[in-house]
Amino acid sequence: MSSTLTGRRALKLWWNVLGLLVFVTAGFPLYWMLNTAFKPAEDAIDPDPGLLPTGITFANFGRALDIADFWGPVGRSMVVSLAVVVIGMAVGLLAALAISRFAFRGRKIVIVGILAVQMVPLVAMIIPVFLLLNDLGQYDRLTGLIITYLTFILPFTVWTLRGFIVNIPKELEEAAMVDGCSRTGAFLRVVFPLLAPGMVATSVYGFIQAWNEYLYALMLLSQKNQTATVWLGNFTTKHGTEYAPMMAGATMMAVPIVALFLLVQRKMAAGLTAGAVKG
Amino acid sequence: MSAADTTTPVKVPPPRQAPPPPGPADTPRRPRTSSPAAVPWLLLAPCLLILALVMGYPLARLVTLSFQKFGQSQLWGFQPAESVGFDNFEKVLGDGEFWTVVVRTIVFAAGAVVFTMVIGMAIALLLQRVSGWLKVLINIVLVASWGMPVIVATTVFKWLFDSDYGVFNALLSKLPGVEMIGHNWFASGPEGLAVIMLLVVWGAVPFVVITLSAGLTQVPKELEEAARLDGAGSWGVFRYVTLPVLKPIIVMLTTLSVIWDMGVFPQVFVMRNGHPEPEFQVLNTYSYDRAFVVNDYAQGSAIALITVLLLLGVVAVYMRQMLKIGEVE
């Protein structure tokens, strides 16, 4: 009895050691970004950098803000991401309702179609989109970028919201309708409040996706209109890369996004898996 | 077919009633539940319209473009775009460099997908066995690296692998007999691509772990017990109980990974400062290079189209899975 207990304990210890290894390996790039961002710039340029922080300074952040306009790109990213989320949610919610609450001919084709759209690699689209926006006079305009971002935000929004909607029992709606609500009324009074947390999570996640997009932002906007992700490229010049301020810049880009992500990921995982395993 | 289909009540949605048929047969208490067939389509209309415009049109344009001659002068409208038949494809397919890029891309993607899935599965299984506090810690790190913008992650990896001041070289040099300071990981294609693969796998593993962990909670404990009573070891339980239950999720994750890893762009592009050397080109950067560096948009489109066709094979598998899910209802 006691020998199996100690055996089990040894096994658990062994698993924990492995787990710690995973923790350290997976977390190291994040740690190193923060470590470099906060250490004095001259300590970053050391062929044998110590693993522990050498001292905390905010100078790198100041330098990062100096190198190129930061708030302009961040403001533009904000405008684009918010617009994409608002449009995507409004349009996507209607579509998600249609495919999760109505039985109609062609429903399956629509579902597969919306999924298929997600499969088209963005890069394949970049040339025609570039030409299209060029023809429409939308090249180097934020509106053009917003429209193109919908190609990947919209399918994602529909698919995830659908995951949240199928988790709300249809019987609740039916009960409300039995009690005299109209279909719309039942939706507004019963489904909508239950769906709200899922909608918040989907919006945040969609916002993050739009915020993080790089390729379209790089191709469809000129230098003077660059967004936050492209801004990060400013640290590499012909004269080399300023790594310490660059890591400070990376931190400024990543920390708010990672924090948002940590807040909503549990909800998102629920919606995504519900969408994957439930019709 | 497998345990997944027959024994996991959690996964089968409760039977849903089709909307009650309209008509006088309904009991009087029943309110109007019938909806005209147009309602779902009305709800779908804005979504489909936007997708048709922002996806459909460019896709169609991609096809026509790859059959045209389209360079700078056509872009500025000095010359009309004329049709050239299969010229672009012949040029692309007849180019030895293109095939090198295709093989490189496939090898890269295959490697990244296999590593992502195997490591992801191992960590997901490990998470079930570690202590609670450690599970929380690992989850936080995984979610944080999942949420990192790709550009930020790429930038950080560039710094980790810097030849003179990168911590990776410094750590390796701590090993006895190893002197790596000053070693340039990007001097050769295979080494540089290995670093980029590491970056891709690091960024992709969290999604796989978190999704598989969610799937693992749905593996019925009784089934595992039963297998164990029948004499299965832990490998047997995994092989004959866990794996079949997880199969739909694994297929989905693998397909998505293939699509994402065949489509790496920013990782290579940013890692090579916007000008990937020939031995770093993958299909996407190659297509970009043809279109925007050489200014041959038609050839770039032909390459993009070939990439899409390559992916279609993979997507077909995924689509079948999706159709099956659709049938569950």
mmCIF file of N, CA, C and O in Angstrom, chain B residues 218-294:
data_model
loop_
_atom_site.group_PDB
_atom_site.id
_atom_site.type_symbol
_atom_site.label_atom_id
_atom_site.label_comp_id
_atom_site.label_asym_id
_atom_site.label_seq_id
_atom_site.Cartn_x
_atom_site.Cartn_y
_atom_site.Cartn_z
ATOM 1 N N GLN B 218 -13.920 15.320 -22.551
ATOM 2 C CA GLN B 218 -15.109 14.627 -23.035
ATOM 3 C C GLN B 218 -14.886 13.125 -23.199
ATOM 4 O O GLN B 218 -15.780 12.411 -23.600
ATOM 5 N N VAL B 219 -13.655 12.682 -22.905
ATOM 6 C CA VAL B 219 -13.410 11.242 -22.978
ATOM 7 C C VAL B 219 -14.012 10.603 -21.737
ATOM 8 O O VAL B 219 -13.634 10.932 -20.620
ATOM 9 N N PRO B 220 -14.990 9.715 -21.923
ATOM 10 C CA PRO B 220 -15.687 9.153 -20.761
ATOM 11 C C PRO B 220 -14.741 8.325 -19.891
ATOM 12 O O PRO B 220 -14.021 7.474 -20.396
ATOM 13 N N LYS B 221 -14.777 8.618 -18.588
ATOM 14 C CA LYS B 221 -13.907 7.919 -17.645
ATOM 15 C C LYS B 221 -14.225 6.425 -17.606
ATOM 16 O O LYS B 221 -13.336 5.592 -17.485
ATOM 17 N N GLU B 222 -15.518 6.079 -17.712
ATOM 18 C CA GLU B 222 -15.908 4.669 -17.606
ATOM 19 C C GLU B 222 -15.260 3.849 -18.708
ATOM 20 O O GLU B 222 -14.875 2.704 -18.524
ATOM 21 N N LEU B 223 -15.145 4.491 -19.880
ATOM 22 C CA LEU B 223 -14.582 3.790 -21.020
ATOM 23 C C LEU B 223 -13.119 3.471 -20.772
ATOM 24 O O LEU B 223 -12.630 2.387 -21.075
ATOM 25 N N GLU B 224 -12.410 4.457 -20.176
ATOM 26 C CA GLU B 224 -11.000 4.240 -19.867
ATOM 27 C C GLU B 224 -10.861 3.125 -18.840
ATOM 28 O O GLU B 224 -10.023 2.229 -18.973
ATOM 29 N N GLU B 225 -11.731 3.188 -17.803
ATOM 30 C CA GLU B 225 -11.717 2.151 -16.762
ATOM 31 C C GLU B 225 -11.912 0.787 -17.394
ATOM 32 O O GLU B 225 -11.169 -0.162 -17.125
ATOM 33 N N ALA B 226 -12.921 0.694 -18.247
ATOM 34 C CA ALA B 226 -13.260 -0.584 -18.857
ATOM 35 C C ALA B 226 -12.071 -1.124 -19.640
ATOM 36 O O ALA B 226 -11.737 -2.314 -19.556
ATOM 37 N N ALA B 227 -11.420 -0.228 -20.401
ATOM 38 C CA ALA B 227 -10.272 -0.667 -21.193
ATOM 39 C C ALA B 227 -9.166 -1.177 -20.276
ATOM 40 O O ALA B 227 -8.512 -2.176 -20.552
ATOM 41 N N ARG B 228 -8.996 -0.471 -19.142
ATOM 42 C CA ARG B 228 -7.943 -0.856 -18.216
ATOM 43 C C ARG B 228 -8.256 -2.220 -17.598
ATOM 44 O O ARG B 228 -7.388 -3.064 -17.444
ATOM 45 N N LEU B 229 -9.551 -2.435 -17.257
ATOM 46 C CA LEU B 229 -9.952 -3.725 -16.702
ATOM 47 C C LEU B 229 -9.695 -4.839 -17.704
ATOM 48 O O LEU B 229 -9.363 -5.952 -17.354
ATOM 49 N N ASP B 230 -9.863 -4.513 -18.988
ATOM 50 C CA ASP B 230 -9.622 -5.504 -20.026
ATOM 51 C C ASP B 230 -8.140 -5.713 -20.281
ATOM 52 O O ASP B 230 -7.766 -6.425 -21.203
ATOM 53 N N GLY B 231 -7.309 -5.025 -19.499
ATOM 54 C CA GLY B 231 -5.878 -5.290 -19.589
ATOM 55 C C GLY B 231 -5.084 -4.331 -20.439
ATOM 56 O O GLY B 231 -3.923 -4.593 -20.738
ATOM 57 N N ALA B 232 -5.703 -3.214 -20.848
ATOM 58 C CA ALA B 232 -4.958 -2.273 -21.673
ATOM 59 C C ALA B 232 -4.006 -1.460 -20.808
ATOM 60 O O ALA B 232 -4.360 -1.024 -19.723
ATOM 61 N N GLY B 233 -2.794 -1.259 -21.289
ATOM 62 C CA GLY B 233 -1.852 -0.378 -20.604
ATOM 63 C C GLY B 233 -2.183 1.054 -20.960
ATOM 64 O O GLY B 233 -3.155 1.319 -21.674
ATOM 65 N N SER B 234 -1.360 2.015 -20.471
ATOM 66 C CA SER B 234 -1.709 3.411 -20.760
ATOM 67 C C SER B 234 -1.634 3.708 -22.259
ATOM 68 O O SER B 234 -2.408 4.497 -22.787
ATOM 69 N N TRP B 235 -0.693 3.040 -22.949
ATOM 70 C CA TRP B 235 -0.637 3.258 -24.392
ATOM 71 C C TRP B 235 -1.886 2.695 -25.068
ATOM 72 O O TRP B 235 -2.466 3.328 -25.948
ATOM 73 N N GLY B 236 -2.305 1.517 -24.621
ATOM 74 C CA GLY B 236 -3.506 0.909 -25.187
ATOM 75 C C GLY B 236 -4.729 1.799 -24.981
ATOM 76 O O GLY B 236 -5.533 1.996 -25.897
ATOM 77 N N VAL B 237 -4.876 2.336 -23.760
ATOM 78 C CA VAL B 237 -6.014 3.208 -23.474
ATOM 79 C C VAL B 237 -5.982 4.418 -24.417
ATOM 80 O O VAL B 237 -6.987 4.805 -25.006
ATOM 81 N N PHE B 238 -4.787 4.981 -24.568
ATOM 82 C CA PHE B 238 -4.645 6.142 -25.434
ATOM 83 C C PHE B 238 -5.014 5.803 -26.875
ATOM 84 O O PHE B 238 -5.789 6.494 -27.529
ATOM 85 N N ARG B 239 -4.459 4.666 -27.325
ATOM 86 C CA ARG B 239 -4.603 4.287 -28.728
ATOM 87 C C ARG B 239 -6.048 3.908 -29.070
ATOM 88 O O ARG B 239 -6.564 4.261 -30.120
ATOM 89 N N TYR B 240 -6.714 3.164 -28.164
ATOM 90 C CA TYR B 240 -8.015 2.611 -28.512
ATOM 91 C C TYR B 240 -9.196 3.355 -27.894
ATOM 92 O O TYR B 240 -10.325 3.131 -28.273
ATOM 93 N N VAL B 241 -8.943 4.213 -26.931
ATOM 94 C CA VAL B 241 -10.064 4.944 -26.321
ATOM 95 C C VAL B 241 -9.932 6.438 -26.583
ATOM 96 O O VAL B 241 -10.803 7.062 -27.194
ATOM 97 N N THR B 242 -8.808 7.011 -26.145
ATOM 98 C CA THR B 242 -8.657 8.464 -26.228
ATOM 99 C C THR B 242 -8.617 8.949 -27.674
ATOM 100 O O THR B 242 -9.347 9.858 -28.066
ATOM 101 N N LEU B 243 -7.756 8.315 -28.461
ATOM 102 C CA LEU B 243 -7.536 8.777 -29.826
ATOM 103 C C LEU B 243 -8.815 8.755 -30.672
ATOM 104 O O LEU B 243 -9.133 9.747 -31.341
ATOM 105 N N PRO B 244 -9.590 7.644 -30.632
ATOM 106 C CA PRO B 244 -10.829 7.648 -31.434
ATOM 107 C C PRO B 244 -11.799 8.760 -31.020
ATOM 108 O O PRO B 244 -12.428 9.383 -31.878
ATOM 109 N N VAL B 245 -11.890 9.018 -29.705
ATOM 110 C CA VAL B 245 -12.811 10.060 -29.254
ATOM 111 C C VAL B 245 -12.343 11.426 -29.763
ATOM 112 O O VAL B 245 -13.135 12.282 -30.154
ATOM 113 N N LEU B 246 -11.024 11.617 -29.764
ATOM 114 C CA LEU B 246 -10.477 12.924 -30.159
ATOM 115 C C LEU B 246 -10.380 13.090 -31.669
ATOM 116 O O LEU B 246 -10.087 14.186 -32.151
ATOM 117 N N LYS B 247 -10.611 12.011 -32.417
ATOM 118 C CA LYS B 247 -10.330 12.044 -33.849
ATOM 119 C C LYS B 247 -10.901 13.267 -34.584
ATOM 120 O O LYS B 247 -10.158 13.912 -35.328
ATOM 121 N N PRO B 248 -12.184 13.589 -34.371
ATOM 122 C CA PRO B 248 -12.700 14.752 -35.128
ATOM 123 C C PRO B 248 -11.908 16.023 -34.829
ATOM 124 O O PRO B 248 -11.590 16.789 -35.732
ATOM 125 N N ILE B 249 -11.548 16.217 -33.544
ATOM 126 C CA ILE B 249 -10.796 17.415 -33.175
ATOM 127 C C ILE B 249 -9.409 17.375 -33.789
ATOM 128 O O ILE B 249 -8.899 18.379 -34.288
ATOM 129 N N ILE B 250 -8.806 16.185 -33.800
ATOM 130 C CA ILE B 250 -7.451 16.074 -34.355
ATOM 131 C C ILE B 250 -7.462 16.375 -35.848
ATOM 132 O O ILE B 250 -6.595 17.091 -36.355
ATOM 133 N N VAL B 251 -8.469 15.848 -36.533
ATOM 134 C CA VAL B 251 -8.558 16.120 -37.974
ATOM 135 C C VAL B 251 -8.699 17.621 -38.213
ATOM 136 O O VAL B 251 -8.013 18.209 -39.052
ATOM 137 N N MET B 252 -9.569 18.257 -37.423
ATOM 138 C CA MET B 252 -9.769 19.697 -37.583
ATOM 139 C C MET B 252 -8.462 20.465 -37.328
ATOM 140 O O MET B 252 -8.058 21.310 -38.126
ATOM 141 N N LEU B 253 -7.796 20.122 -36.228
ATOM 142 C CA LEU B 253 -6.566 20.841 -35.875
ATOM 143 C C LEU B 253 -5.470 20.630 -36.913
ATOM 144 O O LEU B 253 -4.745 21.562 -37.265
ATOM 145 N N THR B 254 -5.356 19.392 -37.397
ATOM 146 C CA THR B 254 -4.315 19.109 -38.379
ATOM 147 C C THR B 254 -4.576 19.897 -39.664
ATOM 148 O O THR B 254 -3.664 20.511 -40.230
ATOM 149 N N THR B 255 -5.832 19.877 -40.102
ATOM 150 C CA THR B 255 -6.147 20.599 -41.336
ATOM 151 C C THR B 255 -5.850 22.083 -41.179
ATOM 152 O O THR B 255 -5.213 22.694 -42.043
ATOM 153 N N LEU B 256 -6.326 22.651 -40.088
ATOM 154 C CA LEU B 256 -6.075 24.080 -39.873
ATOM 155 C C LEU B 256 -4.576 24.356 -39.835
ATOM 156 O O LEU B 256 -4.100 25.319 -40.418
ATOM 157 N N SER B 257 -3.826 23.468 -39.173
ATOM 158 C CA SER B 257 -2.384 23.676 -39.082
ATOM 159 C C SER B 257 -1.743 23.626 -40.461
ATOM 160 O O SER B 257 -0.865 24.426 -40.776
ATOM 161 N N VAL B 258 -2.172 22.659 -41.275
ATOM 162 C CA VAL B 258 -1.612 22.577 -42.628
ATOM 163 C C VAL B 258 -1.877 23.882 -43.371
ATOM 164 O O VAL B 258 -0.974 24.465 -43.983
ATOM 165 N N ILE B 259 -3.116 24.347 -43.279
ATOM 166 C CA ILE B 259 -3.461 25.575 -43.997
ATOM 167 C C ILE B 259 -2.629 26.754 -43.492
ATOM 168 O O ILE B 259 -2.090 27.540 -44.268
ATOM 169 N N TRP B 260 -2.496 26.849 -42.180
ATOM 170 C CA TRP B 260 -1.740 27.973 -41.619
ATOM 171 C C TRP B 260 -0.251 27.860 -41.940
ATOM 172 O O TRP B 260 0.408 28.848 -42.254
ATOM 173 N N ASP B 261 0.274 26.639 -41.841
ATOM 174 C CA ASP B 261 1.720 26.491 -42.009
ATOM 175 C C ASP B 261 2.134 26.547 -43.476
ATOM 176 O O ASP B 261 3.261 26.920 -43.793
ATOM 177 N N MET B 262 1.241 26.150 -44.381
ATOM 178 C CA MET B 262 1.533 26.342 -45.801
ATOM 179 C C MET B 262 1.470 27.836 -46.113
ATOM 180 O O MET B 262 1.976 28.291 -47.137
ATOM 181 N N GLY B 263 0.798 28.583 -45.257
ATOM 182 C CA GLY B 263 0.587 29.993 -45.525
ATOM 183 C C GLY B 263 1.463 30.925 -44.717
ATOM 184 O O GLY B 263 1.169 32.109 -44.612
ATOM 185 N N VAL B 264 2.566 30.413 -44.160
ATOM 186 C CA VAL B 264 3.394 31.326 -43.370
ATOM 187 C C VAL B 264 3.856 32.464 -44.262
ATOM 188 O O VAL B 264 4.283 32.257 -45.382
ATOM 189 N N PHE B 265 3.703 33.631 -43.778
ATOM 190 C CA PHE B 265 4.231 34.782 -44.509
ATOM 191 C C PHE B 265 4.987 35.724 -43.584
ATOM 192 O O PHE B 265 6.195 35.897 -43.732
ATOM 193 N N PRO B 266 4.296 36.328 -42.613
ATOM 194 C CA PRO B 266 4.996 37.342 -41.812
ATOM 195 C C PRO B 266 6.230 36.794 -41.125
ATOM 196 O O PRO B 266 7.237 37.489 -41.023
ATOM 197 N N GLN B 267 6.156 35.535 -40.679
ATOM 198 C CA GLN B 267 7.297 34.970 -39.944
ATOM 199 C C GLN B 267 8.560 35.011 -40.802
ATOM 200 O O GLN B 267 9.620 35.415 -40.333
ATOM 201 N N VAL B 268 8.427 34.575 -42.069
ATOM 202 C CA VAL B 268 9.593 34.561 -42.951
ATOM 203 C C VAL B 268 9.946 35.988 -43.374
ATOM 204 O O VAL B 268 11.106 36.403 -43.341
ATOM 205 N N PHE B 269 8.906 36.723 -43.727
ATOM 206 C CA PHE B 269 9.099 38.071 -44.272
ATOM 207 C C PHE B 269 9.786 38.986 -43.253
ATOM 208 O O PHE B 269 10.772 39.661 -43.565
ATOM 209 N N VAL B 270 9.277 38.995 -42.038
ATOM 210 C CA VAL B 270 9.832 39.895 -41.021
ATOM 211 C C VAL B 270 11.188 39.388 -40.524
ATOM 212 O O VAL B 270 12.109 40.172 -40.300
ATOM 213 N N MET B 271 11.292 38.081 -40.397
ATOM 214 C CA MET B 271 12.558 37.516 -39.930
ATOM 215 C C MET B 271 13.690 37.866 -40.886
ATOM 216 O O MET B 271 14.828 38.053 -40.462
ATOM 217 N N ARG B 272 13.405 37.966 -42.180
ATOM 218 C CA ARG B 272 14.425 38.316 -43.163
ATOM 219 C C ARG B 272 14.325 39.795 -43.554
ATOM 220 O O ARG B 272 14.679 40.146 -44.685
ATOM 221 N N ASN B 273 13.837 40.617 -42.680
ATOM 222 C CA ASN B 273 13.780 42.071 -42.889
ATOM 223 C C ASN B 273 13.089 42.488 -44.188
ATOM 224 O O ASN B 273 13.484 43.465 -44.817
ATOM 225 N N GLY B 274 12.077 41.737 -44.596
ATOM 226 C CA GLY B 274 11.308 42.139 -45.768
ATOM 227 C C GLY B 274 11.907 41.723 -47.100
ATOM 228 O O GLY B 274 11.309 41.973 -48.142
ATOM 229 N N HIS B 275 13.091 41.104 -47.071
ATOM 230 C CA HIS B 275 13.684 40.653 -48.327
ATOM 231 C C HIS B 275 14.236 39.246 -48.168
ATOM 232 O O HIS B 275 15.445 39.060 -48.062
ATOM 233 N N PRO B 276 13.348 38.241 -48.137
ATOM 234 C CA PRO B 276 13.833 36.873 -47.948
ATOM 235 C C PRO B 276 14.804 36.494 -49.079
ATOM 236 O O PRO B 276 14.540 36.769 -50.245
ATOM 237 N N GLU B 277 15.945 35.887 -48.702
ATOM 238 C CA GLU B 277 16.895 35.400 -49.689
ATOM 239 C C GLU B 277 16.278 34.207 -50.411
ATOM 240 O O GLU B 277 15.345 33.590 -49.889
ATOM 241 N N PRO B 278 16.835 33.854 -51.598
ATOM 242 C CA PRO B 278 16.259 32.739 -52.361
ATOM 243 C C PRO B 278 16.078 31.478 -51.533
ATOM 244 O O PRO B 278 15.063 30.796 -51.666
ATOM 245 N N GLU B 279 17.038 31.174 -50.658
ATOM 246 C CA GLU B 279 16.901 29.903 -49.939
ATOM 247 C C GLU B 279 15.925 29.994 -48.771
ATOM 248 O O GLU B 279 15.737 29.012 -48.047
ATOM 249 N N PHE B 280 15.291 31.158 -48.588
ATOM 250 C CA PHE B 280 14.263 31.295 -47.554
ATOM 251 C C PHE B 280 12.860 31.389 -48.139
ATOM 252 O O PHE B 280 11.885 31.472 -47.408
ATOM 253 N N GLN B 281 12.772 31.415 -49.480
ATOM 254 C CA GLN B 281 11.455 31.621 -50.092
ATOM 255 C C GLN B 281 10.544 30.419 -49.873
ATOM 256 O O GLN B 281 10.940 29.281 -50.091
ATOM 257 N N VAL B 282 9.315 30.707 -49.419
ATOM 258 C CA VAL B 282 8.257 29.706 -49.418
ATOM 259 C C VAL B 282 7.188 30.213 -50.381
ATOM 260 O O VAL B 282 7.272 31.351 -50.852
ATOM 261 N N LEU B 283 6.184 29.381 -50.665
ATOM 262 C CA LEU B 283 5.234 29.743 -51.727
ATOM 263 C C LEU B 283 4.670 31.157 -51.585
ATOM 264 O O LEU B 283 4.597 31.910 -52.559
ATOM 265 N N ASN B 284 4.293 31.509 -50.352
ATOM 266 C CA ASN B 284 3.659 32.816 -50.182
ATOM 267 C C ASN B 284 4.614 33.980 -50.391
ATOM 268 O O ASN B 284 4.259 34.974 -51.030
ATOM 269 N N THR B 285 5.814 33.867 -49.861
ATOM 270 C CA THR B 285 6.752 34.969 -50.065
ATOM 271 C C THR B 285 7.192 35.004 -51.526
ATOM 272 O O THR B 285 7.444 36.067 -52.078
ATOM 273 N N TYR B 286 7.246 33.829 -52.153
ATOM 274 C CA TYR B 286 7.646 33.755 -53.558
ATOM 275 C C TYR B 286 6.608 34.450 -54.438
ATOM 276 O O TYR B 286 6.948 35.225 -55.329
ATOM 277 N N SER B 287 5.337 34.169 -54.150
ATOM 278 C CA SER B 287 4.257 34.821 -54.900
ATOM 279 C C SER B 287 4.311 36.335 -54.692
ATOM 280 O O SER B 287 4.193 37.127 -55.640
ATOM 281 N N TYR B 288 4.520 36.735 -53.459
ATOM 282 C CA TYR B 288 4.634 38.155 -53.123
ATOM 283 C C TYR B 288 5.801 38.777 -53.878
ATOM 284 O O TYR B 288 5.697 39.861 -54.458
ATOM 285 N N ASP B 289 6.915 38.069 -53.883
ATOM 286 C CA ASP B 289 8.125 38.546 -54.538
ATOM 287 C C ASP B 289 7.878 38.776 -56.032
ATOM 288 O O ASP B 289 8.215 39.830 -56.577
ATOM 289 N N ARG B 290 7.278 37.777 -56.698
ATOM 290 C CA ARG B 290 6.967 37.919 -58.129
ATOM 291 C C ARG B 290 6.078 39.130 -58.368
ATOM 292 O O ARG B 290 6.290 39.912 -59.279
ATOM 293 N N ALA B 291 5.047 39.253 -57.536
ATOM 294 C CA ALA B 291 4.050 40.300 -57.783
ATOM 295 C C ALA B 291 4.617 41.687 -57.478
ATOM 296 O O ALA B 291 4.558 42.589 -58.317
ATOM 297 N N PHE B 292 5.180 41.857 -56.294
ATOM 298 C CA PHE B 292 5.443 43.224 -55.839
ATOM 299 C C PHE B 292 6.903 43.634 -55.939
ATOM 300 O O PHE B 292 7.209 44.808 -55.841
ATOM 301 N N VAL B 293 7.803 42.672 -56.103
ATOM 302 C CA VAL B 293 9.203 43.048 -56.265
ATOM 303 C C VAL B 293 9.565 43.059 -57.753
ATOM 304 O O VAL B 293 10.126 44.014 -58.270
ATOM 305 N N VAL B 294 9.181 41.989 -58.448
ATOM 306 C CA VAL B 294 9.432 41.929 -59.885
ATOM 307 C C VAL B 294 8.340 42.676 -60.661
ATOM 308 O O VAL B 294 8.484 42.947 -61.842
#
